[in-house]
Amino acid sequence: MPTTPDATHPPVPTTPDREAPIDAPALVRRIWADILDIPEADIGPDDTFLSLGGDSILAVRTAALVRRRAGAALALSDVRVDHTLAEFAGAVAARAHPSGTSILPDLEVTPRPDPLAAFPLLPLQQGYFVGQQDAWELSYASAHHYLDFALHDVDADEAPEALRDALQRLTGHQPMLRARITADGRQHILDPDDPDAIVAPTVYDWRDANQAEARARVDELRERMRHRGPDPQTGPGIDVRLSLLPGGRARIHSATSLLLIDGWSSGLFYRDLLAFAADWNAVPAPLDVDFGDYATALAALPTTPRWIADRDWWWARLPQLPAPPALPLVVEPDAVAEPVMTGRELRLSPSRWRSLQELCRAHGVTPSSATLAAYTVALARMAGHRRFLVGSLQLGRLPLHPDVHRMIGAFSTTVPLAIELDERTTLAEAARSTGEHLGRALAHNLVSGVEIGRELARRRGTTRPVAPVVFQSTLGVDAAMGSAVPEDAGPLGTVDLGDHHQELRTPQVALEARLYEARDELVIAMSAVEELFDPAELDALFAHFTGLVAALAEPEGWRVEHTLPQPLDPVEDPAAPRLHAHARVVPRAAGGAPRDDLEQAVTHAWRTVLGLPEHEAIDRAADFFAMGGDSLLAVRMLATLARTGVGRVAPRAFLTAPTVAALAEAIRRDAPARA
């Protein structure tokens, strides 16, 4: 915890673009008052952001406003929710001063010379892209989020055109809605005037159907869209549909590719889409930069001292990171033919949700930390042990430019959390522990969970996902954005988010818990690859998890002592399938130089994609991943072999035997079948 500045004599630095010194405490007080919607007079120097109603998502918006108003780039360690006003102001003062240390001193997001030029995928985008190539177990042809919600009092004659116009204007405003992914794992944005950039909604007129028929048609459409989503490799990354229903009702159905649109972006998308539909003349402030500019700037991130320091911090902890929770399975993950995630959902009423938030403030933890604690307690009981790895999905939007939080894009990142619960614990104790651990991890967030997972998998010699159990909280997103999805959508009628349905298809994830707000309610959702688990055990896990979350709305729920399994780590049972990482066994091959022209061609492709010099020998028995390769590079290398006519091999087949010799043999085996 940094030293608290003297509140009576605050530092008064000057920023490079200001002649007068800033009053950091006054600036922070104004920003907190704006974000938390409380009077400035109610904020004292010793008040923490958390005690005033803030959370980690609102803290990210705070960092963006500080950059805009003071020119100071803050690290997440600077905007911790448990920091007081005085501590936060001290960080702002240090970062705003010309001699102060910026989080990313050498990175600036500026418009690219060619806005249509290709740019790299960010790490989590790479994970989704590889997952869509059937490279890993639990892969999907489309990684996407499906959502539909109800509309009432719809003007059926005007609604289709209003939605079409709103979608066209929004696509013009947000470049990533026009993005495409190339076969070799890069992305580019189409010109707004390109005919392929136009996204039009599909409209179904079911007004003449009876209630049962209309419900059946909605269910059928929902089932199709949740199974097969948009693929930006072949077309738009969004699919929007409108079903007109009897009685002046309708539903908007949408599927958005996770390759292009993250959770924050999804909120922006629906908020602006409905606002445009309500107002034909709405004109948003233009974006000075786009996601391509941001991703291009981040390409230099691994060269910065801060990234290197974060990498060293994580790499030193890799040997101690545990395996995922050993949840009981009915089949091994690689035996699932076509993974389908099904959802379970429960809501807490507005009054209970408010009570939970108030008790979180009283205990000095965020709602996200408290609900994560409930999730891990439930997981420990199902898994039969108390130490395991959970993946946490985070915003990932580094405040490098004021427009970052206004852009649609795939900014999200993951953070691995090493959970270790006491055999006897209260939810209050578990929440404080998980919150502290999450805070430490987020303070070293420049290295993404995908990069950490790759290195961990490489060291463990596994091709299985290292964190297939995930927790995601978007609590506070509406407040952080400054506005929620509008209730009045003009010709589209009144938006009823209380009547919504959503599904998620996330590659390399077996089980995911999500918490978010729908109007004034807390929604607790859990998605799982149903085929992996006994449905009764999933039901029991969800009931236990939601019961613990509900208990957080009562003072006694925080104090109850929970007895957890005695084993700290999983007890191995070869006869019982469990969700944990297995080692990859690479088939042995005689080493040495490539033996024939085919192995030479494979070696050349490896050398090119790995960036190895011509004089560096490649052993025919060397492991591609041990040489520095990763899943994205593997897909690119296989695409090169196919494009140049050397041969075609499925990514998953290569991952089971990633050597030059084995790959050449796989090409030979496949050649007669193709002939």
XYZ file of C-alpha atoms in Angstrom:
675
model
C 0.000 0.000 0.000
C 1.555 3.324 -1.000
C 2.184 6.009 1.553
C -0.798 8.303 2.035
C -0.008 11.866 0.908
C -0.482 14.669 3.394
C -4.068 15.753 2.744
C -3.316 19.272 3.966
C -0.388 19.762 1.573
C -1.208 17.731 -1.564
C 1.324 17.570 -4.377
C 0.614 20.045 -7.169
C 2.366 18.843 -10.330
C 2.090 20.341 -13.757
C 1.181 18.170 -16.713
C 2.965 18.546 -20.045
C -0.076 20.215 -21.652
C -0.982 22.444 -18.708
C 0.696 25.627 -17.562
C -1.006 25.692 -14.151
C -0.474 22.932 -11.584
C -3.397 20.591 -10.975
C -5.022 20.056 -7.603
C -4.972 16.249 -7.639
C -7.285 15.684 -4.602
C -9.854 18.127 -5.988
C -9.650 16.523 -9.428
C -10.108 13.002 -8.029
C -12.958 14.165 -5.768
C -14.790 15.599 -8.792
C -14.271 12.435 -10.814
C -15.430 10.183 -7.967
C -18.482 12.368 -7.418
C -19.354 12.170 -11.124
C -18.872 8.415 -11.386
C -20.494 7.473 -8.069
C -23.254 10.122 -8.335
C -22.644 11.532 -4.863
C -21.928 15.101 -3.657
C -18.280 16.130 -3.566
C -18.776 17.299 0.027
C -19.498 13.694 1.067
C -16.050 12.494 -0.012
C -13.294 12.809 2.554
C -9.551 12.193 2.121
C -9.714 8.926 4.093
C -12.748 7.506 2.274
C -11.984 4.553 0.013
C -13.449 4.174 -3.446
C -15.051 0.914 -2.330
C -16.684 2.361 0.791
C -18.347 5.018 -1.368
C -19.919 2.409 -3.652
C -17.180 1.921 -6.241
C -15.998 -1.342 -7.751
C -13.234 -2.554 -10.051
C -15.114 -1.750 -13.273
C -15.892 1.783 -12.144
C -12.231 2.115 -11.188
C -11.292 1.431 -14.813
C -13.582 4.252 -15.947
C -11.955 6.456 -13.310
C -8.562 5.782 -14.883
C -9.935 6.799 -18.297
C -11.301 10.079 -16.927
C -8.019 10.822 -15.154
C -6.167 10.389 -18.430
C -8.623 12.660 -20.230
C -8.678 15.414 -17.613
C -5.125 15.281 -16.257
C -3.074 13.571 -18.959
C -2.007 10.879 -16.470
C -1.832 7.211 -17.517
C -2.571 5.049 -14.484
C -1.764 1.410 -13.824
C -4.466 -0.812 -12.351
C -2.375 -0.917 -9.196
C -2.950 2.851 -8.990
C -6.748 2.523 -9.034
C -7.380 -0.175 -6.471
C -10.829 0.009 -4.943
C -9.416 -0.079 -1.420
C -7.373 3.092 -1.983
C -8.437 6.248 -0.209
C -9.007 9.554 -1.970
C -5.640 10.759 -0.689
C -3.821 7.646 -1.952
C -5.510 7.840 -5.328
C -4.699 11.543 -5.612
C -1.071 10.772 -4.822
C -0.919 8.320 -7.726
C -2.528 10.868 -10.057
C -0.043 13.504 -8.964
C 2.899 11.197 -9.609
C 1.670 10.096 -13.033
C 0.680 13.605 -14.157
C 4.049 15.156 -13.346
C 6.457 15.469 -16.307
C 9.044 13.464 -14.389
C 6.506 10.919 -13.186
C 6.422 7.305 -14.357
C 3.694 6.410 -16.848
C 2.237 2.916 -17.019
C 3.229 2.626 -20.697
C 5.699 5.433 -21.386
C 6.449 4.455 -24.971
C 2.991 3.539 -26.240
C 0.632 5.994 -27.851
C -2.506 5.138 -29.798
C -2.541 7.205 -32.982
C -4.403 6.738 -36.282
C -2.674 4.319 -38.648
C -1.625 5.668 -42.056
C -3.897 3.082 -43.702
C -7.032 2.370 -41.647
C -7.837 -0.627 -43.876
C -4.457 -2.335 -43.377
C -4.255 -5.652 -41.532
C -3.307 -5.653 -37.861
C -2.584 -8.399 -35.311
C -5.063 -10.279 -33.170
C -4.769 -9.639 -29.441
C -4.002 -12.720 -27.279
C -7.585 -13.654 -26.354
C -8.675 -13.126 -29.967
C -5.941 -15.571 -30.930
C -7.344 -18.113 -28.486
C -10.833 -17.783 -29.951
C -9.474 -17.937 -33.506
C -7.519 -21.124 -32.845
C -10.556 -22.592 -31.095
C -12.586 -22.067 -34.266
C -10.055 -24.132 -36.264
C -10.889 -27.266 -34.218
C -7.355 -27.168 -32.869
C -8.208 -27.970 -29.262
C -10.689 -30.129 -27.461
C -13.850 -28.196 -26.563
C -13.564 -26.187 -29.783
C -16.408 -24.528 -31.684
C -16.979 -23.563 -35.294
C -18.060 -20.161 -33.965
C -17.171 -18.557 -30.638
C -20.094 -16.272 -29.964
C -22.602 -14.805 -27.536
C -26.311 -15.139 -28.256
C -28.931 -12.822 -26.762
C -32.608 -12.161 -27.323
C -34.884 -9.833 -25.380
C -38.505 -8.703 -25.455
C -39.998 -5.551 -26.935
C -43.507 -4.286 -26.149
C -45.794 -1.779 -27.886
C -43.915 -2.162 -31.149
C -44.815 -0.198 -34.272
C -44.560 -3.189 -36.614
C -44.719 -1.038 -39.757
C -41.819 1.213 -38.749
C -39.732 -1.130 -36.583
C -37.884 -3.065 -39.344
C -36.703 0.105 -41.073
C -35.777 1.753 -37.769
C -33.645 -1.258 -36.835
C -32.079 -1.422 -40.295
C -31.190 2.275 -40.228
C -29.829 2.078 -36.664
C -27.660 -0.921 -37.513
C -26.297 0.776 -40.630
C -25.413 3.958 -38.744
C -23.834 2.029 -35.893
C -21.779 -0.057 -38.322
C -20.503 3.145 -39.880
C -19.638 4.613 -36.490
C -17.919 1.536 -34.990
C -15.203 0.176 -37.338
C -14.917 -3.252 -35.682
C -18.476 -4.057 -36.735
C -16.973 -4.098 -40.258
C -13.956 -6.247 -39.340
C -12.912 -9.523 -40.933
C -10.418 -12.199 -39.845
C -7.983 -13.700 -42.359
C -7.115 -17.385 -42.638
C -3.649 -16.797 -41.191
C -4.965 -15.114 -38.030
C -4.920 -11.391 -38.765
C -7.730 -8.854 -38.936
C -8.678 -5.859 -41.035
C -11.538 -3.363 -41.295
C -13.644 -2.886 -44.391
C -14.296 0.550 -45.816
C -17.774 1.836 -44.863
C -18.616 2.054 -48.571
C -17.663 -1.575 -49.224
C -20.882 -3.503 -50.031
C -19.655 -6.376 -47.845
C -19.494 -3.997 -44.869
C -23.261 -3.508 -44.817
C -25.000 -5.440 -42.043
C -28.761 -5.716 -42.421
C -31.161 -7.336 -39.947
C -33.311 -10.325 -40.852
C -36.992 -9.734 -40.067
C -39.588 -12.447 -39.348
C -43.273 -11.508 -39.379
C -45.053 -13.948 -37.081
C -47.867 -11.606 -36.051
C -50.562 -13.896 -37.434
C -49.356 -16.927 -35.476
C -51.107 -17.982 -32.293
C -49.206 -17.747 -29.023
C -48.046 -21.381 -29.065
C -46.866 -21.193 -32.683
C -45.045 -17.914 -32.083
C -43.317 -19.349 -29.017
C -42.257 -22.455 -30.985
C -40.817 -20.337 -33.795
C -38.858 -18.170 -31.348
C -37.514 -21.321 -29.662
C -36.475 -22.765 -33.025
C -34.705 -19.545 -34.052
C -32.990 -19.329 -30.690
C -31.737 -22.890 -31.003
C -30.301 -22.263 -34.477
C -28.563 -19.042 -33.505
C -27.058 -20.352 -30.292
C -25.556 -23.365 -32.087
C -24.179 -21.542 -35.102
C -23.035 -17.951 -34.792
C -21.413 -15.430 -37.137
C -17.888 -16.103 -38.363
C -15.866 -12.988 -39.284
C -13.617 -15.181 -41.438
C -16.448 -15.486 -43.954
C -18.738 -12.509 -43.268
C -19.912 -10.018 -40.656
C -19.194 -10.727 -37.015
C -22.727 -9.777 -35.993
C -26.083 -11.315 -36.839
C -29.168 -9.292 -35.854
C -32.743 -10.493 -36.326
C -36.168 -9.148 -35.415
C -39.183 -11.355 -34.811
C -42.524 -9.536 -34.943
C -44.995 -11.313 -32.651
C -48.728 -11.132 -31.901
C -50.108 -8.429 -29.635
C -47.670 -5.640 -30.521
C -44.739 -7.649 -29.207
C -41.366 -8.457 -30.762
C -37.937 -9.792 -29.899
C -34.485 -8.739 -31.000
C -32.194 -11.722 -31.519
C -28.474 -11.196 -31.932
C -25.334 -13.274 -32.117
C -21.991 -11.508 -31.805
C -18.589 -13.047 -32.495
C -16.277 -13.109 -29.480
C -13.452 -12.568 -31.955
C -14.640 -8.982 -32.432
C -16.942 -8.002 -29.575
C -16.269 -8.378 -25.843
C -18.675 -7.956 -22.931
C -18.160 -4.202 -22.570
C -18.570 -3.810 -26.334
C -21.792 -5.794 -26.192
C -23.191 -3.223 -23.774
C -22.098 -0.400 -26.089
C -23.635 -2.183 -29.071
C -27.113 -2.640 -27.609
C -27.157 0.765 -25.917
C -26.274 2.639 -29.101
C -28.310 0.432 -31.427
C -31.522 1.082 -29.481
C -30.687 4.766 -28.987
C -30.238 5.138 -32.760
C -33.521 3.304 -33.355
C -35.288 5.730 -31.011
C -33.784 8.839 -32.621
C -33.285 8.986 -36.392
C -31.162 12.128 -35.938
C -28.805 10.869 -33.217
C -25.179 11.581 -34.117
C -22.482 10.198 -31.804
C -19.187 11.969 -31.239
C -16.717 10.588 -33.801
C -13.944 8.238 -32.716
C -10.461 9.657 -33.221
C -8.871 6.177 -33.198
C -10.138 2.648 -33.754
C -9.426 -0.823 -32.399
C -6.861 -1.377 -35.152
C -4.885 1.629 -33.926
C -5.049 0.261 -30.361
C -3.981 -3.267 -31.363
C -1.152 -1.876 -33.493
C 0.154 0.164 -30.550
C -0.044 -2.892 -28.285
C 2.174 -4.878 -30.651
C 5.106 -3.031 -29.062
C 3.960 -3.841 -25.527
C 6.357 -6.813 -24.991
C 9.306 -4.450 -25.527
C 8.355 -2.181 -22.613
C 9.965 -2.495 -19.176
C 6.548 -2.713 -17.502
C 5.510 -5.725 -19.597
C 8.829 -7.440 -18.964
C 8.448 -6.840 -15.218
C 4.931 -8.283 -15.267
C 6.114 -11.291 -17.251
C 8.914 -11.967 -14.783
C 6.405 -11.699 -11.918
C 4.146 -14.328 -13.506
C 6.932 -16.606 -14.712
C 8.318 -16.800 -11.163
C 4.902 -18.022 -9.966
C 4.206 -20.563 -12.714
C 5.710 -23.528 -10.823
C 3.289 -22.926 -7.950
C 0.136 -22.530 -10.056
C -2.247 -25.438 -9.416
C -4.291 -27.461 -11.890
C -7.952 -26.647 -12.546
C -10.554 -28.057 -10.151
C -10.828 -31.818 -10.684
C -14.566 -31.776 -11.286
C -16.101 -35.227 -11.896
C -16.876 -35.942 -15.555
C -18.908 -38.556 -17.371
C -16.615 -38.448 -20.450
C -13.162 -37.111 -21.171
C -13.159 -33.699 -22.929
C -11.567 -35.066 -26.103
C -14.491 -37.500 -26.458
C -17.055 -34.690 -26.832
C -17.948 -34.627 -30.517
C -19.750 -31.285 -30.808
C -19.565 -29.269 -27.587
C -22.702 -27.310 -26.753
C -22.875 -25.040 -23.724
C -26.192 -24.880 -21.902
C -27.135 -22.248 -19.383
C -28.709 -21.997 -15.950
C -29.868 -18.693 -14.493
C -31.164 -17.237 -11.237
C -31.976 -13.637 -10.294
C -31.791 -11.750 -7.044
C -34.503 -9.143 -6.526
C -33.512 -5.457 -6.477
C -33.904 -5.306 -2.683
C -31.700 -8.339 -2.064
C -29.144 -7.121 -4.592
C -28.964 -3.756 -2.816
C -28.545 -5.549 0.511
C -25.703 -7.652 -0.905
C -23.923 -4.536 -2.162
C -24.301 -2.759 1.183
C -22.898 -5.764 3.058
C -19.967 -5.955 0.622
C -19.108 -2.333 1.422
C -19.401 -3.052 5.129
C -16.929 -5.944 4.761
C -14.553 -3.962 2.535
C -14.844 -6.215 -0.535
C -16.373 -5.821 -3.969
C -19.467 -7.776 -5.037
C -17.294 -9.469 -7.661
C -14.871 -10.726 -4.995
C -17.714 -11.891 -2.764
C -19.505 -13.798 -5.517
C -16.199 -15.268 -6.727
C -15.672 -16.561 -3.191
C -19.101 -18.210 -3.284
C -18.251 -19.817 -6.636
C -14.942 -21.222 -5.409
C -16.497 -22.660 -2.245
C -19.079 -24.473 -4.379
C -16.359 -25.669 -6.792
C -14.209 -26.991 -3.928
C -17.039 -29.132 -2.644
C -17.795 -30.548 -6.090
C -14.110 -31.147 -6.912
C -13.194 -32.613 -3.521
C -10.149 -30.386 -2.954
C -9.372 -26.786 -1.989
C -6.523 -25.592 -4.243
C -7.147 -25.063 -7.954
C -6.825 -22.629 -10.850
C -9.746 -20.528 -12.076
C -9.666 -18.253 -15.110
C -11.124 -14.776 -14.655
C -12.287 -12.706 -17.618
C -11.359 -9.027 -17.301
C -11.978 -5.838 -19.297
C -8.402 -5.478 -20.524
C -8.895 -1.914 -21.813
C -5.663 -0.101 -21.074
C -6.379 3.658 -20.807
C -4.045 4.627 -23.638
C -6.502 7.004 -25.286
C -9.744 8.740 -24.217
C -11.678 6.832 -26.905
C -10.686 3.366 -25.669
C -13.807 2.993 -23.541
C -16.080 4.196 -26.366
C -14.878 1.632 -28.915
C -16.367 -1.717 -29.808
C -13.640 -4.326 -30.003
C -12.235 -7.498 -28.465
C -10.262 -5.914 -25.637
C -10.982 -8.576 -22.993
C -8.226 -10.545 -21.377
C -8.018 -13.351 -18.881
C -6.251 -13.600 -15.544
C -5.427 -16.947 -13.893
C -6.350 -17.056 -10.205
C -4.720 -19.604 -7.904
C -7.431 -20.360 -5.349
C -6.474 -21.875 -2.008
C -9.266 -22.078 0.555
C -8.982 -22.963 4.217
C -10.613 -26.186 5.350
C -12.887 -24.051 7.500
C -13.790 -20.635 6.161
C -16.515 -18.024 6.139
C -17.587 -16.226 2.999
C -16.204 -13.018 4.511
C -12.759 -14.602 4.861
C -12.901 -16.209 1.420
C -14.010 -12.912 -0.184
C -11.129 -10.966 1.372
C -8.641 -13.626 0.282
C -9.869 -13.848 -3.307
C -10.116 -10.055 -3.542
C -6.514 -9.612 -2.397
C -5.278 -12.244 -4.819
C -7.241 -10.740 -7.704
C -5.843 -7.307 -6.854
C -2.269 -8.614 -6.972
C -2.897 -10.376 -10.276
C -4.495 -7.311 -11.867
C -1.550 -5.188 -10.776
C 0.497 -7.295 -13.243
C -2.091 -7.344 -16.012
C 0.082 -6.347 -18.971
C 0.786 -10.029 -19.611
C -2.476 -11.681 -20.597
C -3.834 -14.928 -19.239
C -3.538 -16.429 -22.730
C 0.210 -15.762 -22.741
C 0.509 -17.121 -19.205
C -1.512 -20.194 -20.146
C 0.670 -20.889 -23.177
C 3.828 -20.793 -21.101
C 2.241 -22.929 -18.396
C 1.067 -25.498 -20.961
C 4.515 -25.521 -22.559
C 6.179 -26.213 -19.211
C 3.656 -28.905 -18.304
C 3.711 -30.479 -21.751
C -0.046 -30.415 -22.187
C -2.361 -29.572 -25.060
C -5.360 -29.272 -22.751
C -6.669 -25.901 -21.577
C -4.996 -25.003 -18.297
C -7.961 -22.973 -16.992
C -11.200 -24.482 -18.373
C -13.241 -23.248 -15.379
C -13.978 -19.515 -15.642
C -15.516 -16.696 -13.617
C -16.772 -13.488 -15.203
C -18.312 -10.471 -13.493
C -19.529 -7.385 -15.339
C -21.135 -5.871 -12.254
C -20.984 -2.096 -12.545
C -20.662 -1.934 -16.335
C -23.706 0.285 -16.827
C -22.464 2.739 -14.220
C -18.958 2.661 -15.698
C -20.331 3.402 -19.171
C -22.338 6.284 -17.809
C -25.640 4.991 -19.154
C -27.635 1.792 -19.491
C -29.536 0.238 -22.357
C -32.474 2.618 -22.996
C -35.992 1.495 -22.138
C -37.634 3.485 -24.967
C -36.514 2.384 -28.437
C -38.880 4.468 -30.570
C -40.657 2.336 -33.205
C -39.131 -0.746 -31.582
C -41.220 -0.013 -28.517
C -40.324 -0.570 -24.874
C -37.270 -2.689 -24.048
C -37.911 -5.403 -21.461
C -34.555 -6.766 -20.294
C -36.392 -8.665 -17.594
C -37.499 -11.029 -20.367
C -34.273 -12.083 -21.986
C -32.409 -15.260 -22.915
C -28.712 -15.675 -23.571
C -26.232 -18.429 -24.352
C -22.440 -18.506 -24.617
C -20.078 -20.632 -26.697
C -16.523 -20.117 -25.481
C -13.715 -22.350 -26.834
C -11.566 -24.231 -24.309
C -14.052 -23.570 -21.490
C -15.914 -26.402 -19.766
C -17.711 -24.364 -17.095
C -18.251 -20.625 -16.696
C -20.074 -18.526 -14.105
C -21.211 -15.023 -15.085
C -22.695 -12.264 -12.969
C -24.270 -9.135 -14.394
C -27.055 -6.649 -13.768
C -30.321 -6.508 -15.698
C -31.932 -3.231 -14.715
C -31.947 -3.425 -10.898
C -31.602 -7.203 -10.513
C -28.503 -9.353 -10.051
C -28.365 -12.153 -12.626
C -26.353 -15.263 -11.750
C -25.712 -17.420 -14.823
C -23.713 -20.599 -15.313
C -22.850 -22.152 -18.685
C -21.403 -25.632 -19.055
C -20.593 -28.168 -21.737
C -23.476 -30.381 -20.670
C -22.116 -33.548 -22.262
C -19.091 -33.485 -19.950
C -21.020 -33.593 -16.691
C -23.768 -35.456 -14.911
C -26.708 -33.025 -15.231
C -27.735 -33.704 -11.635
C -24.277 -32.663 -10.418
C -24.427 -29.470 -12.474
C -27.831 -28.717 -10.976
C -26.416 -29.306 -7.499
C -23.395 -27.089 -8.185
C -25.583 -24.262 -9.470
C -27.993 -24.559 -6.540
C -25.091 -24.486 -4.085
C -23.416 -21.529 -5.821
C -26.584 -19.447 -6.056
C -27.515 -20.341 -2.493
C -24.190 -18.994 -1.269
C -24.614 -15.799 -3.328
C -28.106 -15.334 -1.899
C -26.681 -15.795 1.603
C -24.432 -12.781 0.978
C -27.561 -10.604 1.079
C -27.958 -11.436 4.803
C -25.502 -10.455 7.579
C -25.455 -13.997 8.953
C -24.476 -15.402 5.559
C -21.072 -13.777 5.875
C -20.384 -15.330 9.289
C -21.394 -18.959 8.729
C -18.365 -21.251 8.788
C -18.173 -23.647 5.849
C -16.330 -26.951 6.123
C -14.569 -27.838 2.888
C -12.877 -31.041 1.699
C -9.762 -31.979 3.644
C -7.490 -32.640 0.614
C -5.723 -29.515 -0.591
C -4.977 -31.022 -4.011
C -6.991 -33.580 -6.004
C -6.734 -37.247 -5.161
C -5.878 -39.040 -8.402
C -8.282 -41.773 -9.510
C -7.408 -43.159 -12.973
C -10.764 -44.924 -13.174
C -12.785 -41.722 -12.799
C -12.625 -38.976 -15.462
C -11.736 -35.623 -13.924
C -11.344 -32.141 -15.314
C -7.632 -31.484 -15.037
C -4.663 -31.011 -17.339
C -3.017 -34.166 -18.660
C 0.504 -34.258 -20.014
C 1.005 -34.387 -23.758
C 2.873 -37.499 -24.799
C 4.812 -36.709 -27.953
C 5.439 -39.861 -30.021
C 9.101 -40.686 -30.113
C 10.892 -40.348 -33.428
C 14.518 -40.809 -34.359
C 16.264 -37.467 -34.189
C 18.581 -35.849 -36.618
C 18.335 -33.762 -39.757
C 15.263 -33.893 -42.032
C 15.418 -37.085 -44.118
C 13.625 -36.206 -47.367
C 12.098 -33.395 -49.403
C 8.803 -33.489 -47.468
C 10.540 -33.113 -44.120
C 12.658 -30.331 -45.635
C 9.482 -28.515 -46.731
C 7.994 -28.876 -43.251
C 11.238 -27.622 -41.729
C 11.197 -24.571 -44.004
C 7.634 -23.735 -42.916
C 8.655 -24.068 -39.262
C 11.681 -21.856 -39.769
C 9.573 -19.167 -41.427
C 6.767 -19.052 -38.876
C 9.105 -19.301 -35.871
C 11.456 -16.653 -37.266
C 14.526 -18.884 -37.048
C 17.713 -18.065 -38.992
C 18.735 -20.281 -41.895
C 21.862 -21.504 -40.137
C 19.922 -22.818 -37.114
C 19.310 -26.541 -37.447
C 15.877 -28.006 -36.697
C 15.850 -31.577 -35.436
C 13.140 -33.741 -37.003
C 12.135 -34.921 -33.491
C 11.997 -31.441 -31.910
C 8.721 -30.295 -30.337
C 7.200 -27.269 -32.120
C 5.990 -25.782 -28.831
C 9.275 -26.360 -27.025
C 10.922 -24.339 -29.796
C 8.756 -21.310 -29.007
C 5.706 -22.066 -31.119
C 2.159 -21.489 -29.948
C -1.290 -22.456 -31.177
C -1.687 -19.423 -33.457
C 1.704 -20.010 -35.064
C 0.790 -23.680 -35.493
C -2.380 -22.735 -37.385
C -0.395 -20.315 -39.562
C 2.248 -22.935 -40.292
C -0.357 -25.544 -41.272
C -2.137 -22.972 -43.441
C 1.160 -22.259 -45.215
C 1.728 -25.962 -45.902
C -1.780 -26.286 -47.328
C -1.544 -23.090 -49.402
C 1.797 -24.053 -50.933
C 0.590 -27.545 -51.812
C 2.850 -29.411 -49.385
C -0.113 -31.031 -47.638
C -3.049 -30.524 -45.336
C -3.271 -31.708 -41.728
C -5.962 -30.896 -39.163
C -4.662 -28.688 -36.331
C -5.797 -31.123 -33.627
C -3.902 -33.982 -35.294
C -0.731 -31.881 -35.356
C -1.070 -30.930 -31.695
C -0.982 -34.583 -30.672
C 2.375 -35.036 -32.410
C 4.022 -31.651 -33.015
C 7.315 -32.774 -34.572
C 8.678 -32.454 -38.104
C 8.789 -36.239 -38.490
C 5.234 -36.793 -37.241
C 3.818 -33.951 -39.331
C 5.477 -35.250 -42.494
C 4.115 -38.724 -41.773
C 0.611 -37.330 -41.234
C 0.816 -35.573 -44.622
C 1.838 -38.856 -46.270
C -1.039 -40.738 -44.619
C -3.549 -38.140 -45.737
C -2.283 -37.897 -49.345
C -3.939 -41.133 -50.626
C -7.273 -40.138 -49.064
C -7.169 -36.754 -50.800
C -6.144 -38.352 -54.066
